[in-house]
Amino acid sequence: MSEIRTPEHPVDSLFLKRWSPRAFTGEAIDDATLLTLFEAARWAPSAYNAQPWRFIYSKNGSESWPQFLEILFEFNRSWARNASALVIVLSKTSFIPPGKTEPQPFPSHSFDTGAAWASLALQATLSGWPAHGIGGIDKDKARTLLAIPDDYAIEEGIVVGKQGDKSGLSESLRERETPSARKPLASLIAEGRFTFTD
Ligand SMILES: Cc1cc2nc3c(=O)[nH]c(=O)nc-3n(C[C@H](O)[C@H](O)[C@H](O)COP(=O)(O)O)c2cc1C
């Protein structure tokens, strides 16, 4: 693992190995692998075990692929077109609490779906098909093109692929094609009360 990804405290190497490449080979992803990624997401924790996450996906070369590419902002489209699958992550914003019959707003729909995305990303690293989260998507376009009802929030996109050679990237992206560092742990945690300066 690179110098920049040295943990301050012992953690499983999986957490350091996961990163978000943009250079992909474009090769086809098999259904078994793709389903394994979603399977990992499926086991994430959620309030009331409501499981608000939903995933709409497209595989490179499929009929829906051009539509999915169209949803991406141009910057993301420029590199994600060489991916193997694109995923739009949704979360259901309402749920029926235990013992009730009427749907209510589900406050942790985004938080819980974030946990599912993180599980997917970690499994993606384990499976050798890295996943790159992208917020740069046109959510209005996604809602229309994919016929997403109003009670589902559009959270983000995920780009999945086999990592390729960075020589295929533009010069500016080539420079950024490397695992990134993290803030010091001390700046992220506080004991007893709020002491953050940033
Ligand atoms: C919700 C979310 C949105 C992101 N949006 C984009 C994006 O639109 N384009 C992009 O190239 N990377 C995007 N990223 C990738 C982040 O820049 C990346 O995760 C971050 O720099 C940390 O790097 P690492 O994932 O390689 O550890 C996004 C990541 C997340 C989790």
Coordinates of C-alpha atoms and ligand atoms in Angstrom, one line a residue:
M1 CA 0.0 0.0 0.0
S2 CA 1.3 3.5 -0.8
E3 CA 2.8 5.8 1.8
I4 CA -0.3 8.1 1.4
R5 CA -2.5 5.2 2.5
T6 CA -0.8 4.3 5.8
P7 CA -3.4 4.0 8.6
E8 CA -2.8 5.7 11.9
H9 CA -4.3 2.7 13.6
P10 CA -4.6 -0.9 12.5
V11 CA -7.5 -1.6 10.0
D12 CA -8.1 -4.4 7.6
S13 CA -6.2 -3.6 4.3
L14 CA -9.5 -3.7 2.4
F15 CA -10.3 -0.2 3.7
L16 CA -7.0 1.1 2.3
K17 CA -7.2 -0.8 -1.0
R18 CA -10.6 0.6 -2.0
W19 CA -10.3 3.7 -4.1
S20 CA -12.0 5.3 -7.0
P21 CA -10.2 4.8 -10.3
R22 CA -11.4 6.4 -13.6
A23 CA -9.4 4.3 -16.1
F24 CA -11.4 1.3 -17.1
T25 CA -11.0 -1.4 -19.8
G26 CA -14.6 -1.4 -20.9
E27 CA -14.7 -5.2 -20.7
A28 CA -18.0 -6.9 -20.0
I29 CA -18.9 -7.6 -16.4
D30 CA -20.6 -11.0 -15.8
D31 CA -23.9 -11.1 -14.0
A32 CA -22.6 -13.2 -11.2
T33 CA -20.0 -10.5 -10.3
L34 CA -22.5 -7.7 -10.6
L35 CA -25.0 -9.5 -8.4
T36 CA -22.4 -10.1 -5.8
L37 CA -21.8 -6.3 -5.5
F38 CA -25.6 -5.7 -5.0
E39 CA -25.7 -8.7 -2.6
A40 CA -23.1 -7.0 -0.4
A41 CA -25.2 -3.8 -0.4
R42 CA -28.3 -5.8 0.5
W43 CA -26.9 -6.7 3.9
A44 CA -26.3 -3.2 5.0
P45 CA -27.9 -2.0 8.3
S46 CA -30.9 0.3 8.2
A47 CA -33.3 1.8 10.7
Y48 CA -36.3 -0.5 11.3
N49 CA -34.5 -2.8 8.8
A50 CA -36.5 -0.9 6.2
Q51 CA -33.8 -1.3 3.5
P52 CA -34.6 1.9 1.6
W53 CA -31.8 1.4 -1.1
R54 CA -32.7 0.6 -4.7
F55 CA -30.3 0.2 -7.6
I56 CA -31.1 0.6 -11.3
Y57 CA -28.2 -0.6 -13.5
S58 CA -27.1 -0.8 -17.0
K59 CA -24.3 -2.9 -18.6
N60 CA -21.9 -1.5 -21.2
G61 CA -23.3 -2.3 -24.6
S62 CA -26.8 -3.0 -23.5
E63 CA -29.8 -1.2 -24.9
S64 CA -30.1 1.1 -21.9
W65 CA -26.4 2.1 -21.8
P66 CA -26.7 5.2 -24.0
Q67 CA -29.5 6.5 -21.8
F68 CA -27.4 5.9 -18.6
L69 CA -24.4 7.7 -20.2
E70 CA -26.7 10.6 -21.0
I71 CA -27.6 11.0 -17.3
L72 CA -24.0 11.6 -16.4
F73 CA -22.5 15.1 -16.4
E74 CA -20.1 15.5 -19.3
F75 CA -17.0 15.3 -17.1
N76 CA -18.0 11.9 -15.7
R77 CA -19.2 10.7 -19.1
S78 CA -15.8 11.3 -20.6
W79 CA -14.2 8.5 -18.5
A80 CA -17.2 6.4 -17.4
R81 CA -18.0 5.4 -20.9
N82 CA -15.2 2.9 -20.6
A83 CA -16.8 1.3 -17.5
S84 CA -18.6 -2.0 -17.5
A85 CA -21.7 -1.0 -15.5
L86 CA -23.4 2.2 -14.4
V87 CA -25.7 2.2 -11.4
I88 CA -28.2 4.9 -10.3
V89 CA -28.7 4.7 -6.5
L90 CA -32.2 5.5 -5.2
S91 CA -33.6 5.6 -1.7
K92 CA -37.2 5.2 -0.7
T93 CA -38.1 8.2 1.3
S94 CA -41.2 6.7 3.0
F95 CA -41.9 3.5 4.9
I96 CA -44.6 1.8 6.9
P97 CA -43.5 1.5 10.5
P98 CA -44.1 -1.8 12.3
G99 CA -47.7 -2.0 13.5
K100 CA -48.9 0.9 11.3
T101 CA -50.6 0.7 7.9
E102 CA -49.9 4.2 6.5
P103 CA -46.6 5.2 5.0
Q104 CA -44.5 7.8 6.9
P105 CA -41.4 9.8 6.0
F106 CA -38.3 7.7 6.5
P107 CA -35.7 10.0 8.1
S108 CA -32.6 7.9 7.5
H109 CA -33.2 6.9 3.9
S110 CA -30.0 8.6 2.7
F111 CA -27.9 7.6 5.6
D112 CA -28.8 4.0 5.3
T113 CA -28.4 4.0 1.5
G114 CA -24.9 5.4 2.1
A115 CA -24.1 2.3 4.2
A116 CA -25.3 0.1 1.3
W117 CA -23.2 2.0 -1.2
A118 CA -20.1 1.6 1.1
S119 CA -20.7 -2.1 1.3
L120 CA -21.0 -2.4 -2.4
A121 CA -17.8 -0.4 -2.9
L122 CA -15.9 -2.6 -0.5
Q123 CA -17.2 -5.8 -2.1
A124 CA -16.2 -4.3 -5.5
T125 CA -12.6 -4.0 -4.3
L126 CA -12.7 -7.6 -3.1
S127 CA -14.2 -8.8 -6.4
G128 CA -11.6 -6.9 -8.5
W129 CA -14.1 -4.7 -10.2
P130 CA -13.7 -1.3 -8.5
A131 CA -16.7 1.0 -8.0
H132 CA -16.5 4.8 -8.3
G133 CA -19.3 6.9 -6.8
I134 CA -20.4 9.9 -8.8
G135 CA -22.6 12.7 -7.7
G136 CA -22.2 14.4 -11.0
I137 CA -25.4 13.2 -12.6
D138 CA -28.4 15.0 -13.9
K139 CA -31.1 13.8 -11.4
D140 CA -34.0 15.4 -13.3
K141 CA -32.9 13.6 -16.4
A142 CA -32.5 10.3 -14.5
R143 CA -36.0 10.7 -13.0
T144 CA -37.6 11.2 -16.4
L145 CA -35.5 8.7 -18.4
L146 CA -35.7 5.9 -15.9
A147 CA -39.3 6.7 -14.8
I148 CA -38.4 7.1 -11.1
P149 CA -41.4 7.9 -8.9
D150 CA -41.3 11.0 -6.7
D151 CA -41.1 9.1 -3.4
Y152 CA -37.7 7.8 -4.3
A153 CA -34.7 10.1 -3.8
I154 CA -32.0 9.9 -6.4
E155 CA -28.8 9.7 -4.3
E156 CA -25.9 9.2 -6.7
G157 CA -24.4 7.1 -9.5
I158 CA -21.9 4.3 -9.3
V159 CA -19.4 3.5 -12.0
V160 CA -18.1 -0.1 -12.0
G161 CA -15.4 -1.5 -14.2
K162 CA -12.2 -3.4 -14.6
Q163 CA -9.3 -1.1 -13.9
G164 CA -7.4 -0.1 -17.0
D165 CA -4.3 1.7 -18.0
K166 CA -4.2 5.3 -17.1
S167 CA -2.6 6.2 -20.4
G168 CA -6.1 6.1 -21.8
L169 CA -7.1 9.1 -19.7
S170 CA -6.7 12.8 -20.4
E171 CA -3.6 14.4 -19.0
S172 CA -5.3 16.1 -16.1
L173 CA -7.1 12.9 -15.1
R174 CA -3.9 10.9 -15.5
E175 CA -2.3 13.0 -12.7
R176 CA -5.3 12.3 -10.4
E177 CA -5.4 8.5 -11.1
T178 CA -4.0 7.5 -7.7
P179 CA -5.3 6.6 -4.2
S180 CA -5.9 9.7 -2.1
A181 CA -5.0 10.6 1.4
R182 CA -7.3 11.3 4.4
K183 CA -7.6 13.9 7.1
P184 CA -5.9 13.1 10.4
L185 CA -8.2 11.0 12.6
A186 CA -7.8 13.6 15.4
S187 CA -9.6 16.2 13.2
L188 CA -12.6 13.9 12.8
I189 CA -13.3 12.7 16.3
A190 CA -14.1 14.4 19.6
E191 CA -14.5 13.0 23.0
G192 CA -17.3 14.3 25.1
R193 CA -18.1 17.5 23.2
F194 CA -17.8 19.4 19.9
T195 CA -14.2 20.6 19.5
F196 CA -13.9 20.7 15.7
T197 CA -12.3 23.7 14.1
D198 CA -13.3 22.8 10.6
Ligands
LIG1 C1 -21.2 10.7 -3.2 C2 -20.0 10.8 -4.1 C3 -20.0 11.6 -5.2 C4 -18.8 11.6 -6.0 N1 -18.9 12.3 -7.2 C5 -17.9 12.2 -8.1 C6 -18.0 12.7 -9.4 O1 -19.1 13.2 -9.8 N2 -17.0 12.5 -10.2 C7 -15.8 11.9 -9.9 O2 -14.9 11.7 -10.7 N3 -15.7 11.4 -8.6 C8 -16.7 11.5 -7.7 N4 -16.6 10.9 -6.5 C9 -15.3 10.3 -6.1 C10 -14.6 11.0 -4.9 O3 -14.0 12.2 -5.5 C11 -13.6 10.1 -4.2 O4 -14.4 9.1 -3.6 C12 -12.8 10.8 -3.2 O5 -11.9 11.8 -3.8 C13 -12.0 9.9 -2.3 O6 -11.2 9.1 -3.1 P1 -11.2 7.5 -3.1 O7 -12.6 7.1 -3.3 O8 -10.3 7.1 -4.3 O9 -10.7 7.1 -1.8 C14 -17.7 10.9 -5.6 C15 -17.7 10.1 -4.5 C16 -18.8 10.0 -3.7 C17 -18.8 9.1 -2.5

